[in-house]
C-alpha cells in the first residue's frame, strides 16, 4: 500500500501566525518537506537565506519565472514572491508531504494546478490582535502596517476558496487543529493506493 504525497497550502493575512504555525508543525511532522519561497525583499532581522526564504535579486527571480521554474509567483507589497517548482514536484512524486506557506494570490494559482491539495486559511481572532502582532514585530513602518491592515478585508473575501479555516487565537489550539486536519487528510481513501497483489 502506498500513500500519495499531500500538498498542504497555508495562507492568511500578514500577522495571522502562519509562520509560527508552520514552524511548530515542522516539529510535529519532521518528514514533511517545508517549501522555501523565493523573494526579492530584503531579509528581516534573524532571517536566513535558504531557511526562511531564498533571497534573490529581482533579475534572478524574473529569470526563474520566465524559465517555468516557479509553480506560482506574485507581487506583494512591492516585492516578488514565488514557489520554486522542482523540489515541490519531486517531493510530491516521491510520496512526501509538502507544506507551502504562501499568499492568497499564489494559493489560488496553485489550486488550479493541484485541486487535490489541502488549502488552509489562518485568521487572527480580531483586527485589533492582528494590528498588535504586526506592530510587535518592530520591523514594519506605520505606512506598511496601515497597508497590511487595509488588505485584510480583501483577503478575507477569499476564505470560501479554502478547504479549512483556523482561527489562531491560542497557538496550542490552532496547532492542534492543524495537526488534526493533516492527519484526517492523510486518511482519505483518495490519497491511498491500496493493492495487496
Short mmCIF file of C-alpha atoms in Angstrom, two decimals:
data_model
loop_
_atom_site.label_atom_id
_atom_site.label_comp_id
_atom_site.label_asym_id
_atom_site.label_seq_id
_atom_site.Cartn_x
_atom_site.Cartn_y
_atom_site.Cartn_z
CA UNK A 1 0.00 0.00 0.00
CA UNK A 2 1.36 3.44 -0.88
CA UNK A 3 0.22 6.91 0.09
CA UNK A 4 0.43 9.86 -2.29
CA UNK A 5 2.27 12.95 -1.12
CA UNK A 6 -0.04 15.55 0.39
CA UNK A 7 0.21 19.18 -0.72
CA UNK A 8 -0.75 21.49 2.15
CA UNK A 9 -1.16 25.18 1.32
CA UNK A 10 -1.36 27.65 4.20
CA UNK A 11 -2.39 31.28 3.68
CA UNK A 12 -3.82 34.18 5.63
CA UNK A 13 -3.27 37.84 6.39
CA UNK A 14 0.11 39.14 7.47
CA UNK A 15 0.32 38.69 11.25
CA UNK A 16 -2.19 35.82 11.42
CA UNK A 17 0.52 33.45 12.69
CA UNK A 18 1.16 31.36 9.58
CA UNK A 19 4.90 31.25 10.09
CA UNK A 20 4.62 30.32 13.75
CA UNK A 21 2.18 27.51 12.96
CA UNK A 22 4.35 26.21 10.12
CA UNK A 23 7.43 26.19 12.36
CA UNK A 24 5.53 24.21 15.01
CA UNK A 25 4.06 21.76 12.51
CA UNK A 26 7.56 21.03 11.19
CA UNK A 27 8.43 19.76 14.67
CA UNK A 28 5.28 17.61 14.82
CA UNK A 29 5.78 16.15 11.33
CA UNK A 30 9.56 16.15 10.71
CA UNK A 31 9.22 14.20 7.46
CA UNK A 32 7.15 16.95 5.80
CA UNK A 33 9.03 18.97 3.20
CA UNK A 34 8.61 22.65 4.00
CA UNK A 35 8.95 24.59 0.78
CA UNK A 36 11.14 27.67 1.00
CA UNK A 37 9.74 30.53 -1.05
CA UNK A 38 11.89 32.75 -3.20
CA UNK A 39 11.60 36.51 -2.68
CA UNK A 40 13.12 39.77 -3.83
CA UNK A 41 12.50 41.51 -0.48
CA UNK A 42 15.30 42.18 1.97
CA UNK A 43 15.73 39.78 4.88
CA UNK A 44 14.16 40.76 8.20
CA UNK A 45 16.32 40.62 11.30
CA UNK A 46 17.17 36.99 12.09
CA UNK A 47 16.02 35.57 8.74
CA UNK A 48 18.43 33.25 6.94
CA UNK A 49 18.84 32.60 3.24
CA UNK A 50 17.77 29.08 2.32
CA UNK A 51 15.94 28.61 5.63
CA UNK A 52 13.35 31.37 5.87
CA UNK A 53 13.39 32.42 2.20
CA UNK A 54 15.54 32.17 -0.88
CA UNK A 55 16.51 35.84 -1.04
CA UNK A 56 17.46 36.88 -4.56
CA UNK A 57 17.80 39.93 -6.78
CA UNK A 58 14.81 40.86 -8.90
CA UNK A 59 16.63 39.91 -12.13
CA UNK A 60 17.34 36.38 -10.88
CA UNK A 61 13.73 35.94 -9.76
CA UNK A 62 12.35 37.10 -13.11
CA UNK A 63 14.71 34.75 -14.94
CA UNK A 64 13.45 31.83 -12.85
CA UNK A 65 9.85 32.85 -13.56
CA UNK A 66 10.40 33.15 -17.31
CA UNK A 67 12.01 29.69 -17.46
CA UNK A 68 8.99 27.99 -15.82
CA UNK A 69 10.94 27.50 -12.61
CA UNK A 70 8.11 28.69 -10.35
CA UNK A 71 4.81 27.00 -9.52
CA UNK A 72 3.37 30.39 -8.69
CA UNK A 73 4.54 33.92 -8.16
CA UNK A 74 3.04 37.19 -7.05
CA UNK A 75 3.98 40.75 -6.34
CA UNK A 76 3.07 41.59 -2.75
CA UNK A 77 3.73 44.97 -1.13
CA UNK A 78 6.16 45.84 -3.94
CA UNK A 79 8.23 42.66 -3.67
CA UNK A 80 8.12 39.42 -5.67
CA UNK A 81 7.46 36.06 -4.01
CA UNK A 82 7.31 32.65 -5.63
CA UNK A 83 7.43 28.92 -5.08
CA UNK A 84 10.28 27.07 -6.82
CA UNK A 85 8.77 24.23 -8.85
CA UNK A 86 11.39 21.46 -8.83
CA UNK A 87 11.65 20.47 -5.17
CA UNK A 88 7.88 20.63 -4.61
CA UNK A 89 7.13 18.38 -7.56
CA UNK A 90 9.96 15.97 -6.74
CA UNK A 91 8.80 15.52 -3.13
CA UNK A 92 5.14 15.00 -4.03
CA UNK A 93 6.12 12.48 -6.71
CA UNK A 94 8.21 10.62 -4.11
CA UNK A 95 5.18 10.36 -1.80
CA UNK A 96 6.34 13.02 0.66
CA UNK A 97 4.04 15.64 2.11
CA UNK A 98 4.79 19.26 1.25
CA UNK A 99 3.76 22.46 3.04
CA UNK A 100 3.58 25.78 1.20
CA UNK A 101 3.14 28.96 3.21
CA UNK A 102 2.08 31.40 0.52
CA UNK A 103 -0.11 34.42 -0.09
CA UNK A 104 -3.66 34.18 -1.34
CA UNK A 105 -2.82 35.03 -4.96
CA UNK A 106 -0.30 32.20 -5.05
CA UNK A 107 -2.62 29.75 -3.31
CA UNK A 108 -5.38 30.33 -5.86
CA UNK A 109 -2.89 29.74 -8.68
CA UNK A 110 -1.64 26.53 -7.03
CA UNK A 111 -5.23 25.33 -6.54
CA UNK A 112 -5.72 25.36 -10.32
CA UNK A 113 -2.68 23.09 -10.73
CA UNK A 114 -3.28 20.91 -7.65
CA UNK A 115 -7.02 20.84 -6.89
CA UNK A 116 -6.42 17.78 -4.70
CA UNK A 117 -4.26 19.86 -2.35
CA UNK A 118 -5.39 20.84 1.14
CA UNK A 119 -5.92 24.60 1.40
CA UNK A 120 -5.97 26.10 4.91
CA UNK A 121 -6.67 29.75 5.74
CA UNK A 122 -5.33 31.13 9.04
CA UNK A 123 -7.10 34.12 10.61
CA UNK A 124 -6.42 36.11 13.77
CA UNK A 125 -9.17 36.38 16.41
CA UNK A 126 -9.69 40.10 15.71
CA UNK A 127 -8.36 43.05 13.72
CA UNK A 128 -7.06 44.53 16.99
CA UNK A 129 -4.99 41.43 17.70
CA UNK A 130 -3.74 41.40 14.14
CA UNK A 131 -2.57 45.02 14.49
CA UNK A 132 -0.85 44.19 17.80
CA UNK A 133 1.00 41.25 16.22
CA UNK A 134 2.20 43.25 13.21
CA UNK A 135 3.33 46.16 15.41
CA UNK A 136 5.10 43.84 17.87
CA UNK A 137 7.40 42.63 15.09
CA UNK A 138 9.02 46.06 15.18
CA UNK A 139 10.01 45.65 11.54
CA UNK A 140 7.24 47.47 9.69
CA UNK A 141 6.79 51.18 9.11
CA UNK A 142 3.48 52.81 10.12
CA UNK A 143 2.60 53.05 6.40
CA UNK A 144 3.33 49.36 5.91
CA UNK A 145 1.21 48.43 8.95
CA UNK A 146 -1.66 50.54 7.63
CA UNK A 147 -1.42 48.95 4.17
CA UNK A 148 -1.39 45.44 5.64
CA UNK A 149 -4.41 46.14 7.83
CA UNK A 150 -6.35 47.61 4.89
CA UNK A 151 -5.71 44.47 2.83
CA UNK A 152 -7.27 42.15 5.44
CA UNK A 153 -10.86 42.66 4.25
CA UNK A 154 -9.85 41.94 0.65
CA UNK A 155 -8.01 38.80 1.75
CA UNK A 156 -10.95 37.57 3.84
CA UNK A 157 -13.16 37.67 0.75
CA UNK A 158 -11.27 34.56 -0.49
CA UNK A 159 -11.87 32.37 2.58
CA UNK A 160 -14.51 30.34 0.71
CA UNK A 161 -11.81 29.20 -1.76
CA UNK A 162 -10.12 27.25 1.05
CA UNK A 163 -10.95 23.84 2.50
CA UNK A 164 -10.41 24.82 6.14
CA UNK A 165 -10.23 27.94 8.31
CA UNK A 166 -8.30 28.05 11.58
CA UNK A 167 -8.74 30.97 13.97
CA UNK A 168 -5.33 31.47 15.56
CA UNK A 169 -6.41 32.76 18.96
CA UNK A 170 -4.41 30.40 21.16
CA UNK A 171 -1.41 28.82 19.48
CA UNK A 172 -1.93 25.47 21.25
CA UNK A 173 -5.48 25.20 19.93
CA UNK A 174 -4.53 26.33 16.43
CA UNK A 175 -1.67 23.82 16.14
CA UNK A 176 -3.94 21.02 17.42
CA UNK A 177 -6.48 21.86 14.69
CA UNK A 178 -3.78 21.97 12.02
CA UNK A 179 -2.44 18.56 13.12
CA UNK A 180 -5.97 17.14 13.06
CA UNK A 181 -6.56 18.40 9.52
CA UNK A 182 -3.30 16.91 8.25
CA UNK A 183 -3.92 13.56 9.94
CA UNK A 184 -7.51 13.37 8.66
CA UNK A 185 -6.50 14.28 5.10
CA UNK A 186 -3.81 11.59 5.11
CA UNK A 187 -6.51 9.00 5.93
CA UNK A 188 -8.77 9.87 2.99
CA UNK A 189 -9.18 6.86 0.68
CA UNK A 190 -8.46 9.06 -2.36
CA UNK A 191 -4.91 9.55 -1.06
CA UNK A 192 -4.10 5.85 -0.71
CA UNK A 193 -3.30 3.32 -3.38
CA UNK A 194 -4.42 0.03 -1.89
CA UNK A 195 -3.16 -3.03 -3.68
CA UNK A 196 -2.39 -6.36 -1.99
CA UNK A 197 -1.14 -8.19 -5.07
#
